[in-house]
Coordinates of C-alpha atoms in Angstrom, one line a residue:
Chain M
X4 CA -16.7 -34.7 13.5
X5 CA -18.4 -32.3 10.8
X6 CA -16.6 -29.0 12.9
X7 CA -13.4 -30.7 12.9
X8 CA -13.5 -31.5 9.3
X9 CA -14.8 -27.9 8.7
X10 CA -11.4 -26.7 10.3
X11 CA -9.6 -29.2 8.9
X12 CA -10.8 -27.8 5.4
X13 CA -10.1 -24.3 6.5
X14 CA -6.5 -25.2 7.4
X15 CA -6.3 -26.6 3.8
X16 CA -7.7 -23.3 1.9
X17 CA -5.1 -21.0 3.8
X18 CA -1.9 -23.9 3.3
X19 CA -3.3 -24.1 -0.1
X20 CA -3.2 -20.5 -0.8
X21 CA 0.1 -20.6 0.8
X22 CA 1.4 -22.8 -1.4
X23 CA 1.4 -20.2 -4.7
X24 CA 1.1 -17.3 -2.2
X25 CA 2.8 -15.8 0.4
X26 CA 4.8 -18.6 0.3
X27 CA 5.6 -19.1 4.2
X28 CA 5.3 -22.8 4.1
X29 CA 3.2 -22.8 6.5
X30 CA 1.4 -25.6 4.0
X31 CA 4.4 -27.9 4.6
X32 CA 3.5 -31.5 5.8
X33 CA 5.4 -30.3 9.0
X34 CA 3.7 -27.5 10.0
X35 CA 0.3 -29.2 9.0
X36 CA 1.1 -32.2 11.1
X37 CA 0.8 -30.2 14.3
X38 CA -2.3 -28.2 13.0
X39 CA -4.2 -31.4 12.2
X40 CA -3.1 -32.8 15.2
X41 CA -4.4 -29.9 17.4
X42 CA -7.8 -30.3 15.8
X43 CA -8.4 -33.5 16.1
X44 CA -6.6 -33.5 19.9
X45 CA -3.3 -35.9 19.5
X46 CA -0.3 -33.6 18.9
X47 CA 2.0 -36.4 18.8
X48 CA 0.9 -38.8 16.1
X49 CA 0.4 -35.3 14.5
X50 CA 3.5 -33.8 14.4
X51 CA 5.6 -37.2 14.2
X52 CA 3.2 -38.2 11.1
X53 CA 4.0 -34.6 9.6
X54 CA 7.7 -35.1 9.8
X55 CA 7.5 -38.6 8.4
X56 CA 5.8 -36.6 5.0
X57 CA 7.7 -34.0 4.9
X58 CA 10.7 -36.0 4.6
X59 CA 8.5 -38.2 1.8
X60 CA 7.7 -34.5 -0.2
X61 CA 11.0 -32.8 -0.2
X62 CA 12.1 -34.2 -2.8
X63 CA 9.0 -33.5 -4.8
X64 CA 9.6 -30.0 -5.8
X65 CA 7.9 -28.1 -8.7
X66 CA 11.1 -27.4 -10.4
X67 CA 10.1 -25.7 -13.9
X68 CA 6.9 -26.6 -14.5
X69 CA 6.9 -30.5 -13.0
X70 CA 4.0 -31.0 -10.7
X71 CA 4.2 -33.3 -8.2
X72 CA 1.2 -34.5 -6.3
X73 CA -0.2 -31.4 -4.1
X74 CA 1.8 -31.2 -1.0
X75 CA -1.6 -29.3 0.8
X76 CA -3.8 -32.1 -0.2
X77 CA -1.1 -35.0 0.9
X78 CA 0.0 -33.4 4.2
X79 CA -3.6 -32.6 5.4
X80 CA -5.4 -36.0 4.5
X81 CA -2.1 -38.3 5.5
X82 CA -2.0 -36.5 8.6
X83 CA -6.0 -36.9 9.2
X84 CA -5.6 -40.4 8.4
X85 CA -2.5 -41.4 10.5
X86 CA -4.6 -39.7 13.8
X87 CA -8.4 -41.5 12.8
X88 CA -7.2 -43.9 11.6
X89 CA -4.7 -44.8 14.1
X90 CA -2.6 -45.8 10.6
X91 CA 1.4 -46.1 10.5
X92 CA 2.0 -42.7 9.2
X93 CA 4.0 -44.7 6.3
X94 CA 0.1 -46.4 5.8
X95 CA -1.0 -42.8 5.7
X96 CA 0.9 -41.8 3.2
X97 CA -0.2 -44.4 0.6
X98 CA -3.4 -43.6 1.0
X99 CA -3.0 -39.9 1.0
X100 CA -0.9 -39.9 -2.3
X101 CA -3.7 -41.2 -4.5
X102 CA -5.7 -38.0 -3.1
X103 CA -2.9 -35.7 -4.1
X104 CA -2.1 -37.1 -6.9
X105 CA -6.1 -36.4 -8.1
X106 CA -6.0 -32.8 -6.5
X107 CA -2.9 -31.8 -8.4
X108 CA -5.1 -32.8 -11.6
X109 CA -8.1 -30.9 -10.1
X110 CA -5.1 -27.9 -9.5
X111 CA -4.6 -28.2 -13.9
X112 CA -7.8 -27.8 -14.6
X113 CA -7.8 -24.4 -12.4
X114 CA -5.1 -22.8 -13.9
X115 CA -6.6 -23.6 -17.4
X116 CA -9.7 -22.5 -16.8
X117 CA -8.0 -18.9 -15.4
X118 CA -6.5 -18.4 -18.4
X119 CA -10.0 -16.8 -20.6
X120 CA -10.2 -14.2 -17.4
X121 CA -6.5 -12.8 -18.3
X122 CA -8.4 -11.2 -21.4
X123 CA -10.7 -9.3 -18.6
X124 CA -7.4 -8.4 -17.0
X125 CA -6.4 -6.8 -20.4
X126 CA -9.3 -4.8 -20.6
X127 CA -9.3 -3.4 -17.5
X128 CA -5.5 -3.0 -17.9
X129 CA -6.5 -0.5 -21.1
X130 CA -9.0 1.5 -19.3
X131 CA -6.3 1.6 -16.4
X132 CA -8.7 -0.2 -13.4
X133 CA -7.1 -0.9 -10.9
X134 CA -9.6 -1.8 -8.6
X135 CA -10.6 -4.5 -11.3
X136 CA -6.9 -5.7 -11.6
X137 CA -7.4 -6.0 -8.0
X138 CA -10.4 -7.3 -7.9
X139 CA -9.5 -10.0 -10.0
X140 CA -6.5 -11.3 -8.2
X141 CA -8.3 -11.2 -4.9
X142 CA -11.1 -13.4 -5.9
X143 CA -8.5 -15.5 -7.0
X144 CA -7.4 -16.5 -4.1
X145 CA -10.5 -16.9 -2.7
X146 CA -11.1 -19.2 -5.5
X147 CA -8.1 -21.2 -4.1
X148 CA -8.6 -21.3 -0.8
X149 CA -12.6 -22.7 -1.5
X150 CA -11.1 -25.0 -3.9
X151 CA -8.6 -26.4 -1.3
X152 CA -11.1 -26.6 1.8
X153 CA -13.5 -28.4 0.1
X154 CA -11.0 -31.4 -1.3
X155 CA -9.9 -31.9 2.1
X156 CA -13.5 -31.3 3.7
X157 CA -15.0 -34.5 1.7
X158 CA -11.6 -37.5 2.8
X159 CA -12.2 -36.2 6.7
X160 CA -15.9 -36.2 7.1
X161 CA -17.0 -38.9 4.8
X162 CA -13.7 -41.4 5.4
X163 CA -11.2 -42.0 2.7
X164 CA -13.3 -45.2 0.9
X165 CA -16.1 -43.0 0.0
X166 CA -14.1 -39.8 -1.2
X167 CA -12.4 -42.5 -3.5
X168 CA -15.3 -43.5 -4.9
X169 CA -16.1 -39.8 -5.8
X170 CA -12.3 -39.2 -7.0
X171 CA -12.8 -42.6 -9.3
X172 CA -16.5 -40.9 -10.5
X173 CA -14.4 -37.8 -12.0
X174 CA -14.3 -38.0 -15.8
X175 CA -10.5 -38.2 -16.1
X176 CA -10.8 -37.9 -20.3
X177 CA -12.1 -34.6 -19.6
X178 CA -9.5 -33.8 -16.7
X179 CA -6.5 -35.3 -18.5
X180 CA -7.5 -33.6 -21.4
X181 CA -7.8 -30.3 -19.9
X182 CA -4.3 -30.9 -18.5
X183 CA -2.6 -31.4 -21.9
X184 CA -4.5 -28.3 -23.4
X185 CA -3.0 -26.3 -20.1
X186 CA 0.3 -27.6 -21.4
X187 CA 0.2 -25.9 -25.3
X188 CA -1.3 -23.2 -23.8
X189 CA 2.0 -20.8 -23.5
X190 CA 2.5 -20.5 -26.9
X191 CA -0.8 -18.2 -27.0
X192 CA 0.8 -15.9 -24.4
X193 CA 4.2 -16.2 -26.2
X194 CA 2.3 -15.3 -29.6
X195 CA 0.7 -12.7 -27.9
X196 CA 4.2 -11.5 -27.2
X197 CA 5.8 -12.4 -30.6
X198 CA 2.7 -10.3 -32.3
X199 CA 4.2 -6.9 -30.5
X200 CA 8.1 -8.1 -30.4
X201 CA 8.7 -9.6 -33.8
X202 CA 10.8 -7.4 -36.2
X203 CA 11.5 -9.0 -39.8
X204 CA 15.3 -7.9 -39.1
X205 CA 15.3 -9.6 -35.3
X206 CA 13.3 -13.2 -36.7
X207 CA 16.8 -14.7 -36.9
X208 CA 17.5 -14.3 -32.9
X209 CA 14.2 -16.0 -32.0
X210 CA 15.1 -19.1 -34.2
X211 CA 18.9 -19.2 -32.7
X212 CA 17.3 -18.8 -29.1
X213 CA 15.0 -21.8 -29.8
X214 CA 18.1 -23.7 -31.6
X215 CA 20.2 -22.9 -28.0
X216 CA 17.8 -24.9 -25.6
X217 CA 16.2 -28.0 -28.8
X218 CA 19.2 -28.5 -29.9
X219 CA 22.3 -27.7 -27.3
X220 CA 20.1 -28.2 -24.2
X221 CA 21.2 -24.6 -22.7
X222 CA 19.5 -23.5 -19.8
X223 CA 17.3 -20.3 -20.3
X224 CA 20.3 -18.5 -17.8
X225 CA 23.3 -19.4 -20.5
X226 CA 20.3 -18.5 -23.6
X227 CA 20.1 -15.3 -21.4
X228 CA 24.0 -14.1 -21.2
X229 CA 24.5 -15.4 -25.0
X230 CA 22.0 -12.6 -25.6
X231 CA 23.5 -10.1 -23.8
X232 CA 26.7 -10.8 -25.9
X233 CA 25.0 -9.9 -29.1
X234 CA 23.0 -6.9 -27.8
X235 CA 26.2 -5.2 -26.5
X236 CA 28.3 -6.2 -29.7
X237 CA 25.5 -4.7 -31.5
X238 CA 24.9 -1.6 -29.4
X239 CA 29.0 -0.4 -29.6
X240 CA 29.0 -1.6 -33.0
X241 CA 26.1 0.8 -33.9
X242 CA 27.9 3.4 -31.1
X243 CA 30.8 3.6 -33.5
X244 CA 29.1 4.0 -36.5
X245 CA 29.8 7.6 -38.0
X246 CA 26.4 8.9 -36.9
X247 CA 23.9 8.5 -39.7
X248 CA 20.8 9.1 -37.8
X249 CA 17.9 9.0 -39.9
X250 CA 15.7 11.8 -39.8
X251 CA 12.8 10.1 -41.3
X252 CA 13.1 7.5 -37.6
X253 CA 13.0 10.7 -35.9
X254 CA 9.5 11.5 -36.8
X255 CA 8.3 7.6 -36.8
X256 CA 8.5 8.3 -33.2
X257 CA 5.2 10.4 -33.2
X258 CA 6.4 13.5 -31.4
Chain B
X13 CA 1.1 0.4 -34.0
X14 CA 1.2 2.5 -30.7
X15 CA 4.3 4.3 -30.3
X16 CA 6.2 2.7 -27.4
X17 CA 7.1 5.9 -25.7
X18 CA 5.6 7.5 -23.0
X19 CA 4.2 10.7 -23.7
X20 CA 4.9 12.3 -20.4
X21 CA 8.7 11.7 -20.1
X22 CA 9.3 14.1 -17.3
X23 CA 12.1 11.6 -15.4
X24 CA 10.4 13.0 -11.4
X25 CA 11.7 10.9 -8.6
X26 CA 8.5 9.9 -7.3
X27 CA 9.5 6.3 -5.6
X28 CA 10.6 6.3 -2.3
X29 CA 11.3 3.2 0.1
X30 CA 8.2 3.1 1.2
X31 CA 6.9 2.2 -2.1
X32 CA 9.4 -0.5 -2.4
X33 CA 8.3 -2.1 0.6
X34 CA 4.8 -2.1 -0.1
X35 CA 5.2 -3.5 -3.8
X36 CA 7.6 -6.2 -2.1
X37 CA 4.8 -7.2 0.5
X38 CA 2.0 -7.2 -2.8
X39 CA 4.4 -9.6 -4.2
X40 CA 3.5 -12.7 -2.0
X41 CA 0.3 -12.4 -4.4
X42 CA 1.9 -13.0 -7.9
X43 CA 1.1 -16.5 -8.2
X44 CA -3.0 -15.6 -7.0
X45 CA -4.3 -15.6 -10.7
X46 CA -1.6 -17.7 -11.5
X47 CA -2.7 -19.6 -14.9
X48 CA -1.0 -21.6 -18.3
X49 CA -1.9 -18.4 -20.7
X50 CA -0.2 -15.5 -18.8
X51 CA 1.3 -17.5 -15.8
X52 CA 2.1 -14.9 -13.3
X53 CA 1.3 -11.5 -15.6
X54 CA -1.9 -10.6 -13.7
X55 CA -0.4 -10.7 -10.2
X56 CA 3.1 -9.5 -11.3
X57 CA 0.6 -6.2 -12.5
X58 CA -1.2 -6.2 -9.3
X59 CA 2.3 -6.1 -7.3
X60 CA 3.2 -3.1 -8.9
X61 CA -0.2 -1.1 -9.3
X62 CA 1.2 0.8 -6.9
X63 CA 4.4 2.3 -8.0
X64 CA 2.6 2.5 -11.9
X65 CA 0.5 4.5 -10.1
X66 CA 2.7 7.4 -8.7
X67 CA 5.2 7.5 -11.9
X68 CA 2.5 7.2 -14.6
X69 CA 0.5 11.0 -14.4
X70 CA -0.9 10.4 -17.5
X71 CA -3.8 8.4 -18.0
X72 CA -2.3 7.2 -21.4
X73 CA 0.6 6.6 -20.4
X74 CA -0.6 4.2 -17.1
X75 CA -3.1 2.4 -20.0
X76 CA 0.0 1.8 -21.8
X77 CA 2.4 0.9 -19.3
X78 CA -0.6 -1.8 -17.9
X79 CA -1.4 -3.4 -20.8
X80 CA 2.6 -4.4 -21.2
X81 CA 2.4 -5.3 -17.6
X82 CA 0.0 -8.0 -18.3
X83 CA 2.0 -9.9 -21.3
X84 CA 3.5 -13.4 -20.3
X85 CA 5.2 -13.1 -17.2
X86 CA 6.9 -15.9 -15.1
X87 CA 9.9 -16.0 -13.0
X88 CA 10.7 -18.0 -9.3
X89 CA 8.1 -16.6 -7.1
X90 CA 11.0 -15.6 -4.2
X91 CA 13.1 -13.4 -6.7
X92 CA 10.6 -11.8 -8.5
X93 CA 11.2 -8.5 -6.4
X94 CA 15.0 -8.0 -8.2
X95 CA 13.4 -7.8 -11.8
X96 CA 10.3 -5.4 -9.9
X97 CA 12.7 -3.0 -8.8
X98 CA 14.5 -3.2 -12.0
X99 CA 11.4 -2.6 -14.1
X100 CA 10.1 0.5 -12.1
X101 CA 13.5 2.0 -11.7
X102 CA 12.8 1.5 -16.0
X103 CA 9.8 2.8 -15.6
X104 CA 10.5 6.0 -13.2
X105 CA 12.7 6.9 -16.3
X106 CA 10.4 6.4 -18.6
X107 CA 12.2 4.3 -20.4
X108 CA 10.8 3.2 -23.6
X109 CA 8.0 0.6 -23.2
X110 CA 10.0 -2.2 -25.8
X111 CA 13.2 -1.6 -23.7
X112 CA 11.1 -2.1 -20.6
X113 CA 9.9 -5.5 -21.8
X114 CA 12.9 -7.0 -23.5
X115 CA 14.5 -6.6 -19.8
X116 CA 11.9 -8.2 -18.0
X117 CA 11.5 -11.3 -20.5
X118 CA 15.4 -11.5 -20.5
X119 CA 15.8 -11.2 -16.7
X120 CA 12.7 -13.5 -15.6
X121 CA 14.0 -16.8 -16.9
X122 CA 17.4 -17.1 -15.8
X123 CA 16.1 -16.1 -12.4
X124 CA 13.7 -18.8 -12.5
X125 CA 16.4 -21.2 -12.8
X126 CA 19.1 -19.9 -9.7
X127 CA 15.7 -19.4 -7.8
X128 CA 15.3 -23.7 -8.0
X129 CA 18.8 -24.0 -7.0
X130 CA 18.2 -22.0 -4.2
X131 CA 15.1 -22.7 -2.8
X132 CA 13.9 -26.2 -3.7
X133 CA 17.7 -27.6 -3.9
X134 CA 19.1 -25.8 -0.9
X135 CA 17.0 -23.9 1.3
X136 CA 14.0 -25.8 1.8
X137 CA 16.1 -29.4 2.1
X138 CA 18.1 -28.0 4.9
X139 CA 14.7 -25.8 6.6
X140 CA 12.6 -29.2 6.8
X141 CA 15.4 -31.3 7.4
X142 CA 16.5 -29.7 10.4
X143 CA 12.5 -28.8 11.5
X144 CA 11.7 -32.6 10.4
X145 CA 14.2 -34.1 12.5
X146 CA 12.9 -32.4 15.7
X147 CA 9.2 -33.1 15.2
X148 CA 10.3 -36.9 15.0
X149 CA 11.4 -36.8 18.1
X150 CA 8.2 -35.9 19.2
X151 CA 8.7 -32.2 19.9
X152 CA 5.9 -29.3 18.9
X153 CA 9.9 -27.1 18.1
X154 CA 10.0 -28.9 14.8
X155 CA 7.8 -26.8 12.4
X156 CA 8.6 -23.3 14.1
X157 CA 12.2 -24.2 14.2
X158 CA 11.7 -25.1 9.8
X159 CA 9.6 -21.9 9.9
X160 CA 12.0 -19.8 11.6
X161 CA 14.8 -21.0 9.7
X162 CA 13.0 -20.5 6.4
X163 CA 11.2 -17.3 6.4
X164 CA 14.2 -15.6 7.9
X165 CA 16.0 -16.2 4.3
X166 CA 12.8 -15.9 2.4
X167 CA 11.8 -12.0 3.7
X168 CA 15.4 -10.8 3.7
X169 CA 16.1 -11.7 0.2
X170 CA 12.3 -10.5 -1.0
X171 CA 12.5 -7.7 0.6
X172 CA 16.4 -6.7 0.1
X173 CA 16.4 -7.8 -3.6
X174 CA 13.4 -5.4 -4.2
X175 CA 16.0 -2.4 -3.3
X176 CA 19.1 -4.1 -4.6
X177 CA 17.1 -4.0 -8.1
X178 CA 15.8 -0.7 -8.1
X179 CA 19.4 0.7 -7.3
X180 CA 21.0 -1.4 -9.7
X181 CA 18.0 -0.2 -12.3
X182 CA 18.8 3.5 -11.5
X183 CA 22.4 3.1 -11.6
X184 CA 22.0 1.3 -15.3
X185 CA 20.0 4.0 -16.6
X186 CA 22.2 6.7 -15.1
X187 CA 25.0 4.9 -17.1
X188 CA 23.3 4.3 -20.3
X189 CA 21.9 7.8 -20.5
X190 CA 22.3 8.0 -24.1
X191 CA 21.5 6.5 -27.1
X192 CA 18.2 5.3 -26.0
X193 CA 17.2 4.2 -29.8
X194 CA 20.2 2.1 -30.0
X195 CA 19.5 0.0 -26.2
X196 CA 16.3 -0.4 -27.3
X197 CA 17.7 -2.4 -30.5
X198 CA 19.9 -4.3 -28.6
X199 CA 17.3 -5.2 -25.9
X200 CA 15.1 -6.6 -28.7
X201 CA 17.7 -8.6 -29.7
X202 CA 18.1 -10.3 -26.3
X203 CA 14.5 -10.8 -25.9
X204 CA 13.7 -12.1 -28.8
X205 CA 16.6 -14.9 -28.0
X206 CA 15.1 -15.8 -24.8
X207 CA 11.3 -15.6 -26.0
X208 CA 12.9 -18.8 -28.5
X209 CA 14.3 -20.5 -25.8
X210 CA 10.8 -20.5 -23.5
X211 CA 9.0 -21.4 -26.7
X212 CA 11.5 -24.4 -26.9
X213 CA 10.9 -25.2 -22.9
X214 CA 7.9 -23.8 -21.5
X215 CA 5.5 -25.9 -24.0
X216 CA 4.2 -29.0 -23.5
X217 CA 2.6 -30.4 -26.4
X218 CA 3.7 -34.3 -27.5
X219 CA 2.2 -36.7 -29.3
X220 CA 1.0 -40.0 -27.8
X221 CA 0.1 -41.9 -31.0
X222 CA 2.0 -45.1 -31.9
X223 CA 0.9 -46.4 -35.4
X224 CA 1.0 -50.2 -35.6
X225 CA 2.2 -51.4 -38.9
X226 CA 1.7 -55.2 -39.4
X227 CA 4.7 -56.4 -36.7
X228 CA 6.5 -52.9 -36.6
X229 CA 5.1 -50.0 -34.2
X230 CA 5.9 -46.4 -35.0
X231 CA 5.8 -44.2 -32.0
X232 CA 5.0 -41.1 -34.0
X233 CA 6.4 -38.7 -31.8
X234 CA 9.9 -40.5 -31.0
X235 CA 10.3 -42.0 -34.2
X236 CA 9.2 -39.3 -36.5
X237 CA 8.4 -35.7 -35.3
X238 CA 11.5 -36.0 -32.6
X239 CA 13.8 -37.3 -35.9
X240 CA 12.7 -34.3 -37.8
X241 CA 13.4 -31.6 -35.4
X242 CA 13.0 -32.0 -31.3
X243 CA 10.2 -29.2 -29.8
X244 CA 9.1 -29.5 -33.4
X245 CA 4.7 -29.1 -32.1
X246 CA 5.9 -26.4 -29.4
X247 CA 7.6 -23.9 -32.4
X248 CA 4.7 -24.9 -34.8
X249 CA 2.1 -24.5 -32.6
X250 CA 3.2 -21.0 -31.2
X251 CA 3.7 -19.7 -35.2
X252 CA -0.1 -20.9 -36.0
X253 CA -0.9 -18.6 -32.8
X254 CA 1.1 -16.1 -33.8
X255 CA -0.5 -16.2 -37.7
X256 CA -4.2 -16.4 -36.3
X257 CA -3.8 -13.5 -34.0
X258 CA -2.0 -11.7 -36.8
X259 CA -5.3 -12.4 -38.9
X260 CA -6.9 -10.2 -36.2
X261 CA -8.5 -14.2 -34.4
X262 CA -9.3 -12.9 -30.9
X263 CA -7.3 -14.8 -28.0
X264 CA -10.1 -15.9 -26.2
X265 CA -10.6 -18.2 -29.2
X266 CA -7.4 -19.0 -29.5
X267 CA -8.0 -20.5 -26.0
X268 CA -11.4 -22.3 -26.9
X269 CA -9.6 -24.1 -30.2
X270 CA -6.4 -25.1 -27.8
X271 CA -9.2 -26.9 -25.2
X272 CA -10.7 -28.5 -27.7
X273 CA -7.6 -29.9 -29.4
X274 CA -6.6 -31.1 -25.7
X275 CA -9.9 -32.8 -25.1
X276 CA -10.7 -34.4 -27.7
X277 CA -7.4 -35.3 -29.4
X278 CA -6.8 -36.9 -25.8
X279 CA -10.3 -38.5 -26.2
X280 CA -8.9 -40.6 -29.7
X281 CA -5.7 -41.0 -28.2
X282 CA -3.3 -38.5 -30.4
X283 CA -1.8 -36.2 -27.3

């Protein structure tokens, strides 16, 4: 049992580094089906309890920022559990949601916790290291795919009752907490942004842009081509200005 | 202030298909350091460390050109490689580095949005419901059918929008050869009007509190901040950023005072 829950959780780290990378889909409840079901030797119940999954995550999509529960973590466990279990895959899946439901909070707390290194990221940017851009990135991922194998080792080897226990032992305060600090967290990037972009002359666009999508509900596409309106009325409209060209601009440039 | 020009602005050719291709496959990685501060900045850097590489000569200029690099970034993860091409086309040019940004902040969230419609709303429906309805059946076709169907889409557009957006880039720049001072004005314009609109939907940040009031409840978020102005904690929050870092507050604490807030304002029950 302990090496096929060892490649059970290895499955999991490369469909859960799939799942933000590379982007294959190999991590799809359908393809995992017949992965699991190799492992633990009945292809069948595999692949039949993969396709009865998928057809339960495709409409859980992370359009815009929603997060469903983790699609690695669901596949792999309701899989494992339809084939030791010898569960109803529908069975499988109400005990596997629970699990992804937890992992996709566990998934939160990683992205806010990889927020401090961008700041190393910058530095290195500066001194042009690439290696240590790379660096970075790459450990990332193994970051996932550790993070990933070792949710799904502990359902498979120990049996679902006792990974609950260890899901219910998580201090969710601190999770959930986490989670909503992960979600005001932008606005440091987009004041990072505002700190280089903002010109006292421009302020007015950045109120009207956040006006367009409070207020009117625009999508960020319609914010987008009102934008371009403006910048091309106010490009030919400077064009066609007799050409007053400052000379003291000309030297601002530090030539 | 830096200037935001290059100091070598010799426009070489120096990017050749080859380049494109290999930034293209580095882009299956821009999601790897994926987190809520920078979403996707690091690994949308990483993707095109090696085409930076090549244009930038100067050590300056590649400093420069890499700190921008790794600003907020976030667009769909399959269409990223249209704004890539775009940018180093930009960048080949050597484009001012404020033009260079406004484009990429303007083009990244509309793409986000056809990138949902096309992927999560179209493709991937029709991939998994074709490879889905095999498998039930009991047949091992089912997930390479799905793969088959889906990566076939997935590499042609990744790859083909990577050149599509470099051509288009060089085209543009061809076209808009002069006045360089004047798109770089109007480009600020159209990113400043996005970077509102992200501020207004990217941030999450409501408040849970309900105030009981002998028999009357006030849900202090619905009935008050929403009734002053919706998105009202989003726009405050990111101008109390943008004041601390303005002060010369490093980020990183920025980041430590936005944890706690989380934690323990979730703790008493506020967010």
């Amino acid at each position: 049992m302990f090496l096929q829950a060892l490649l059970i959780a290895i499955w999991a780290g490369i469909a859960g580094i799939d799942l933000f990378n590379g982007l294959t889909h190999i991590h799809r409840p359908v393809v995992t089906g017949l992965v699991v079901g190799l492992i633990l030797g009945d292809v069948t119940t595999g692949i039949i309890a993969g396709a009865t999954l998928e057809l339960v995550w495709m409409g859980m999509v992370p359009l815009a920022g929603a997060q469903p529960p983790n699609v690695v973590i669901g596949g792999v466990i309701g899989t494992s559990i339809a084939i030791l279990a010898n569960q109803d895959p529908n069975v499988a899946i109400g005990i596997a949601v629970p699990f992804a439901v937890a992992a996709q909070a566990m998934v939160t707390l990683l992205f806010t916790i990889m927020s401090p290194v961008m700041h190393k990221a910058d530095e290195y940017a500066e001194k042009t290291n690439l290696k240590g851009i790379e660096k970075i990135n790459y450990l990332a991922i193994l970051g996932l795919f550790l993070f990933y194998a070792v949710i799904a080792f502990l359902p498979v080897y120990l049996g679902a009752e006792s990974a609950q226990t260890i899901v219910e032992a998580l201090p969710t305060w601190l999770i959930e907490g986490l989670g909503v600090a992960g979600g005001m967290m932008p606005a440091i990037g987009f004041a990072m942004l505002l700190k280089i972009m903002l010109k006292k002359e421009q302020v007015g666009f950045l109120i009207l842009g956040f006006i367009l999508v409070t207020y009117l509900k625009l999508p960020i596409l319609a914010v987008a081509l009102i934008g371009v309106s403006i910048a091309m009325y106010d490009y030919f409209n400077q064009k066609n200005k007799p050409n007053k060209e400052e000379k003291k601009e000309e030297y601002a440039d530090g030539i | 202030m830096e200037s935001n020009l290059y100091e070598d602005r010799s426009k070489e050719k120096v990017i050749t298909k080859r380049d494109l291709d290999k930034m293209a496959w580095r882009s299956l990685l821009l999601q790897a350091s994926f987190n809520y501060e920078r979403m996707q900045a690091c690994g949308w850097l990483y993707s095109l460390l090696p085409g930076l590489k090549k244009i930038h000569k100067n050590k300056n200029d590649l400093s420069k050109s890499m700190k921008m690099h790794m600003e907020f970034f976030n667009t769909h993860p399959f269409l990223v490689t249209f704004i890539m091409g775009i940018v180093i086309a930009m960048e080949e040019a050597k484009e001012s580095i404020d033009t260079i940004r406004n484009i990429k902040i303007a083009t990244m969230g509309p793409l986000g949005g056809i990138g949902d419609a096309l992927f999560w709303l179209t493709l991937l429906p029709i991939a998994a419901g074709v490879g889905a309805s095999i498998s039930l059946e009991g047949s091992i076709a089912g997930p390479f059918v799905f793969l088959l169907i889906f990566n076939i889409v997935h590499f042609a557009l990744r790859f083909g929008l990577m050149r599509y957006g470099y051509n288009t880039g060089v085209s543009a720049i061809t076209k808009l050869k002069e006045n360089t001072k004047l798109i770089s004005r109007a480009a600020g314009i159209l990113g400043l009007l996005v970077v509102g609109g992200l501020i207004a939907s990217y941030i999450n940040f409501n408040l849970t509190a309900v105030i009981h009031a002998g028999k009357a409840t006030v849900d202090v978020q619905k009935d008050l901040l929403d009734k002053i102005m919706p998105n009202i904690l989003p726009l405050g929050y990111t101008l109390i950023m943008y004041k601390l870092l303005k002060k010369g507050r490093s980020p990183i604490l920025l980041i430590g005072i936005t944890v706690l807030i989380g934690i323990l304002g979730h703790l008493i029950g506020i967010v």
